[in-house]
Amino acid sequence: MTTAAVGVLAPRARLLPALAAVYRAQLSRARVARIPLLFVATFQSVGIMILMRGVVDGGSEARAVVAGSSVLVVAFVALNLLAQYFGQLRAGGGLDHYATLPVPPASVVLGAAAAYASFTLPGTLVTAVFGCLLFGLPMGGLWILAAVVPLAGAALAGLGAALGLLAPRQELATLAGQLGMSAALLLGVLPAERMPEVVVWARDLLPSTYGVEAFAETFAPHPDWAAVLLDLGVCGAVGVLSLAVATWAYRRAAVR
């Protein structure tokens, strides 16, 4: 039998073109299905700030509330919704569809994570502007969101994708995503100085904490930019690690 008779498989697509194709497909899908959920995430964060306005007057506590509520939008979409998406994809056989395509596993995870993270920027910006007006904070540092959203989004999206792919059941993936978002809410929005020491340690383990700290520091009269860069660096490092774990989890789930 000749080689021509057997047939030759098409070469696998390169990472970046495949990632761009997955990103466009996910963005188009999310544009229809996820915008209402993004509105819910933004409304939730704005509501939390209004509630906290009754007990927080200003200072470092106000900065923590505004920064934590803004990053909470990222956690809701990138962690909670992505965990649910990959859990549903795995339970419904969608991974089998992707496994038949000649695309690298990393492009599927990174493309989906980037699409979900992209939808968080408008909601985060709206929440931050509303919080600045509500608490009388300066808006000159809002440009830092251009770095906080993608870096914190990558860390949380990778974590959400890994939870969705590693959970043995779809329901557990949904539960894990919601618990993660609740942790981002409780440990990110509330001022750290009011928490017990043990809870502060748990807060330090959450990747969104470093995005919150970086954003909150820009509201200070004289921001410590070295600390901001360090916090953003931690977000980036955790993002690379969590997306690598999610890619490994995708390969593991796709071959089963």
Short mmCIF file of C-alpha atoms in Angstrom, two decimals:
data_model
loop_
_atom_site.label_atom_id
_atom_site.label_comp_id
_atom_site.label_asym_id
_atom_site.label_seq_id
_atom_site.Cartn_x
_atom_site.Cartn_y
_atom_site.Cartn_z
CA MET A 1 0.00 0.00 0.00
CA THR A 2 1.43 3.35 -1.02
CA THR A 3 1.64 6.41 1.15
CA ALA A 4 -0.90 8.16 -1.09
CA ALA A 5 -3.37 5.31 -0.56
CA VAL A 6 -3.01 5.51 3.22
CA GLY A 7 -3.41 9.27 3.21
CA VAL A 8 -1.49 11.90 5.09
CA LEU A 9 -2.92 13.86 7.99
CA ALA A 10 -2.85 17.62 7.67
CA PRO A 11 -0.16 19.32 9.76
CA ARG A 12 -1.26 20.78 13.08
CA ALA A 13 -1.99 24.49 13.07
CA ARG A 14 0.57 26.78 14.63
CA LEU A 15 -0.13 28.08 18.12
CA LEU A 16 -0.74 31.78 17.44
CA PRO A 17 -3.02 31.45 14.36
CA ALA A 18 -5.00 28.72 16.12
CA LEU A 19 -5.22 30.84 19.28
CA ALA A 20 -6.50 33.80 17.24
CA ALA A 21 -9.14 31.60 15.57
CA VAL A 22 -10.35 30.20 18.93
CA TYR A 23 -10.33 33.71 20.44
CA ARG A 24 -12.49 35.12 17.61
CA ALA A 25 -14.91 32.19 17.83
CA GLN A 26 -15.23 32.47 21.60
CA LEU A 27 -15.58 36.24 21.45
CA SER A 28 -18.39 35.98 18.91
CA ARG A 29 -20.18 33.39 21.07
CA ALA A 30 -19.63 35.31 24.29
CA ARG A 31 -20.88 38.54 22.73
CA VAL A 32 -24.36 37.07 22.64
CA ALA A 33 -24.40 34.82 25.68
CA ARG A 34 -22.19 36.61 28.21
CA ILE A 35 -23.05 40.31 27.98
CA PRO A 36 -26.11 39.91 30.28
CA LEU A 37 -23.87 38.12 32.80
CA LEU A 38 -21.30 40.90 32.54
CA PHE A 39 -24.06 43.37 33.39
CA VAL A 40 -24.91 41.24 36.44
CA ALA A 41 -21.23 41.19 37.51
CA THR A 42 -20.96 44.98 37.20
CA PHE A 43 -24.27 45.56 38.98
CA GLN A 44 -23.16 43.24 41.79
CA SER A 45 -19.89 45.13 42.32
CA VAL A 46 -21.62 48.52 42.22
CA GLY A 47 -24.17 47.28 44.75
CA ILE A 48 -21.41 46.10 47.10
CA MET A 49 -19.75 49.52 46.96
CA ILE A 50 -23.03 51.25 47.77
CA LEU A 51 -23.47 48.96 50.78
CA MET A 52 -19.90 49.53 51.94
CA ARG A 53 -20.34 53.31 51.60
CA GLY A 54 -22.52 53.12 54.68
CA VAL A 55 -19.66 51.83 56.89
CA VAL A 56 -16.53 53.17 55.16
CA ASP A 57 -15.81 56.89 55.11
CA GLY A 58 -12.59 57.08 53.13
CA GLY A 59 -8.85 56.55 53.37
CA SER A 60 -7.21 53.17 52.78
CA GLU A 61 -10.47 51.33 53.44
CA ALA A 62 -12.25 53.18 50.62
CA ARG A 63 -9.35 52.43 48.28
CA ALA A 64 -9.58 48.74 49.17
CA VAL A 65 -13.34 48.64 48.59
CA VAL A 66 -13.15 50.30 45.16
CA ALA A 67 -10.17 48.22 44.00
CA GLY A 68 -11.65 44.99 45.35
CA SER A 69 -15.05 45.59 43.78
CA SER A 70 -13.46 46.39 40.42
CA VAL A 71 -11.32 43.24 40.37
CA LEU A 72 -14.38 41.26 41.50
CA VAL A 73 -15.84 41.78 38.00
CA VAL A 74 -12.77 40.00 36.62
CA ALA A 75 -13.18 37.16 39.13
CA PHE A 76 -16.87 36.73 38.29
CA VAL A 77 -16.24 36.38 34.55
CA ALA A 78 -12.74 34.91 34.27
CA LEU A 79 -12.92 32.49 37.20
CA ASN A 80 -16.57 31.67 37.83
CA LEU A 81 -17.93 31.63 34.27
CA LEU A 82 -14.85 29.97 32.77
CA ALA A 83 -14.96 27.16 35.34
CA GLN A 84 -18.62 26.61 34.41
CA TYR A 85 -17.83 26.76 30.68
CA PHE A 86 -15.10 24.13 30.76
CA GLY A 87 -17.15 22.00 33.13
CA GLN A 88 -20.05 22.05 30.67
CA LEU A 89 -17.68 21.49 27.73
CA ARG A 90 -16.25 18.41 29.38
CA ALA A 91 -19.63 17.00 30.48
CA GLY A 92 -21.31 17.65 27.12
CA GLY A 93 -18.59 16.12 24.96
CA GLY A 94 -17.41 19.46 23.58
CA LEU A 95 -13.82 18.55 24.35
CA ASP A 96 -14.13 15.68 21.89
CA HIS A 97 -14.94 18.21 19.16
CA TYR A 98 -11.84 20.28 19.96
CA ALA A 99 -9.73 17.13 20.20
CA THR A 100 -10.55 16.28 16.56
CA LEU A 101 -9.33 19.67 15.34
CA PRO A 102 -5.66 20.10 14.38
CA VAL A 103 -5.07 22.83 16.95
CA PRO A 104 -2.63 22.84 19.88
CA PRO A 105 -4.31 22.34 23.30
CA ALA A 106 -2.77 25.57 24.57
CA SER A 107 -4.57 27.57 21.86
CA VAL A 108 -7.96 26.28 23.06
CA VAL A 109 -7.32 27.20 26.70
CA LEU A 110 -5.60 30.51 25.97
CA GLY A 111 -8.16 31.53 23.33
CA ALA A 112 -11.13 30.86 25.59
CA ALA A 113 -9.46 32.52 28.59
CA ALA A 114 -8.52 35.61 26.57
CA ALA A 115 -12.06 35.94 25.19
CA TYR A 116 -13.64 35.76 28.63
CA ALA A 117 -11.06 38.15 30.11
CA SER A 118 -11.69 40.66 27.29
CA PHE A 119 -15.27 41.09 28.40
CA THR A 120 -14.25 42.15 31.88
CA LEU A 121 -12.59 45.46 30.95
CA PRO A 122 -15.78 47.55 30.32
CA GLY A 123 -17.42 46.32 33.54
CA THR A 124 -14.24 46.87 35.55
CA LEU A 125 -13.86 50.41 34.21
CA VAL A 126 -17.51 51.29 34.92
CA THR A 127 -17.19 49.92 38.47
CA ALA A 128 -13.94 51.81 39.10
CA VAL A 129 -15.31 55.14 37.84
CA PHE A 130 -18.49 54.73 39.90
CA GLY A 131 -16.43 53.85 42.99
CA CYS A 132 -14.18 56.90 42.55
CA LEU A 133 -17.22 59.16 42.34
CA LEU A 134 -18.89 57.44 45.30
CA PHE A 135 -15.86 57.64 47.62
CA GLY A 136 -14.26 60.80 46.22
CA LEU A 137 -11.10 59.07 44.99
CA PRO A 138 -8.85 60.43 42.20
CA MET A 139 -9.26 58.93 38.72
CA GLY A 140 -5.76 59.70 37.50
CA GLY A 141 -4.56 56.16 38.15
CA LEU A 142 -7.33 54.31 36.34
CA TRP A 143 -4.96 53.70 33.44
CA ILE A 144 -3.42 50.93 35.58
CA LEU A 145 -6.52 48.85 34.78
CA ALA A 146 -4.99 48.29 31.33
CA ALA A 147 -2.38 46.16 33.14
CA VAL A 148 -4.42 44.89 36.09
CA VAL A 149 -7.29 43.44 34.02
CA PRO A 150 -5.21 41.28 31.61
CA LEU A 151 -2.74 40.11 34.27
CA ALA A 152 -5.30 39.39 37.01
CA GLY A 153 -7.63 38.07 34.29
CA ALA A 154 -4.98 35.62 33.07
CA ALA A 155 -4.34 34.35 36.60
CA LEU A 156 -8.03 33.93 37.40
CA ALA A 157 -8.97 32.58 33.96
CA GLY A 158 -6.25 29.94 34.17
CA LEU A 159 -7.48 28.97 37.61
CA GLY A 160 -11.09 28.86 36.41
CA ALA A 161 -10.22 26.74 33.37
CA ALA A 162 -8.20 24.32 35.52
CA LEU A 163 -11.07 23.97 38.01
CA GLY A 164 -13.54 23.28 35.20
CA LEU A 165 -11.29 20.71 33.54
CA LEU A 166 -10.14 18.90 36.68
CA ALA A 167 -13.50 18.68 38.46
CA PRO A 168 -14.89 15.13 38.13
CA ARG A 169 -18.44 16.42 37.59
CA GLN A 170 -19.99 19.49 35.98
CA GLU A 171 -21.80 20.39 39.20
CA LEU A 172 -18.53 20.37 41.13
CA ALA A 173 -16.92 22.63 38.50
CA THR A 174 -19.76 25.12 38.96
CA LEU A 175 -19.45 24.87 42.74
CA ALA A 176 -15.67 25.39 42.62
CA GLY A 177 -16.04 28.44 40.38
CA GLN A 178 -18.64 30.03 42.65
CA LEU A 179 -16.57 29.32 45.76
CA GLY A 180 -13.56 30.93 44.10
CA MET A 181 -15.57 34.02 43.22
CA SER A 182 -16.94 34.18 46.78
CA ALA A 183 -13.38 34.06 48.10
CA ALA A 184 -12.43 36.92 45.76
CA LEU A 185 -15.42 38.85 47.07
CA LEU A 186 -14.86 38.30 50.78
CA LEU A 187 -11.06 38.52 50.77
CA GLY A 188 -10.69 41.22 48.11
CA VAL A 189 -13.40 43.76 48.88
CA LEU A 190 -13.13 43.90 52.67
CA PRO A 191 -10.18 45.95 53.98
CA ALA A 192 -7.28 43.66 54.99
CA GLU A 193 -6.62 45.56 58.22
CA ARG A 194 -9.99 44.45 59.56
CA MET A 195 -9.33 40.76 58.97
CA PRO A 196 -7.85 38.22 61.44
CA GLU A 197 -4.26 37.22 60.76
CA VAL A 198 -5.21 33.73 59.56
CA VAL A 199 -7.65 35.19 57.02
CA VAL A 200 -4.98 37.62 55.78
CA TRP A 201 -2.74 34.60 55.05
CA ALA A 202 -5.54 33.03 53.03
CA ARG A 203 -6.00 36.35 51.23
CA ASP A 204 -2.35 36.29 50.18
CA LEU A 205 -2.91 32.93 48.44
CA LEU A 206 -5.58 34.35 46.15
CA PRO A 207 -4.11 35.71 42.86
CA SER A 208 -6.73 38.46 42.58
CA THR A 209 -5.38 39.96 45.83
CA TYR A 210 -2.29 41.22 44.03
CA GLY A 211 -4.39 42.91 41.34
CA VAL A 212 -6.45 44.56 44.10
CA GLU A 213 -3.33 45.74 45.94
CA ALA A 214 -1.76 47.13 42.74
CA PHE A 215 -4.93 49.04 41.84
CA ALA A 216 -5.54 50.30 45.39
CA GLU A 217 -1.98 51.65 45.63
CA THR A 218 -2.59 54.00 42.67
CA PHE A 219 -5.21 55.88 44.73
CA ALA A 220 -2.58 56.85 47.33
CA PRO A 221 -1.25 60.45 47.28
CA HIS A 222 2.24 59.12 46.52
CA PRO A 223 1.93 55.59 45.04
CA ASP A 224 4.73 53.12 45.65
CA TRP A 225 5.26 52.10 42.03
CA ALA A 226 7.81 49.44 42.93
CA ALA A 227 5.12 47.72 45.01
CA VAL A 228 2.65 48.09 42.13
CA LEU A 229 5.09 46.47 39.70
CA LEU A 230 5.81 43.68 42.19
CA ASP A 231 2.08 42.93 42.61
CA LEU A 232 1.55 42.97 38.84
CA GLY A 233 4.55 40.67 38.45
CA VAL A 234 3.00 38.19 40.87
CA CYS A 235 -0.25 38.29 38.86
CA GLY A 236 1.69 37.64 35.65
CA ALA A 237 3.69 34.76 37.15
CA VAL A 238 0.56 33.13 38.58
CA GLY A 239 -1.15 33.66 35.21
CA VAL A 240 1.59 31.78 33.35
CA LEU A 241 1.54 28.98 35.91
CA SER A 242 -2.26 28.63 36.07
CA LEU A 243 -2.64 28.69 32.27
CA ALA A 244 0.07 26.01 32.00
CA VAL A 245 -1.84 23.87 34.53
CA ALA A 246 -5.07 24.47 32.60
CA THR A 247 -3.38 23.38 29.34
CA TRP A 248 -2.15 20.21 31.03
CA ALA A 249 -5.66 19.60 32.42
CA TYR A 250 -7.12 20.07 28.92
CA ARG A 251 -4.76 17.46 27.46
CA ARG A 252 -5.61 15.10 30.32
CA ALA A 253 -9.37 15.54 29.86
CA ALA A 254 -9.26 15.37 26.05
CA VAL A 255 -7.51 11.99 25.87
CA ARG A 256 -9.81 10.24 28.33
#
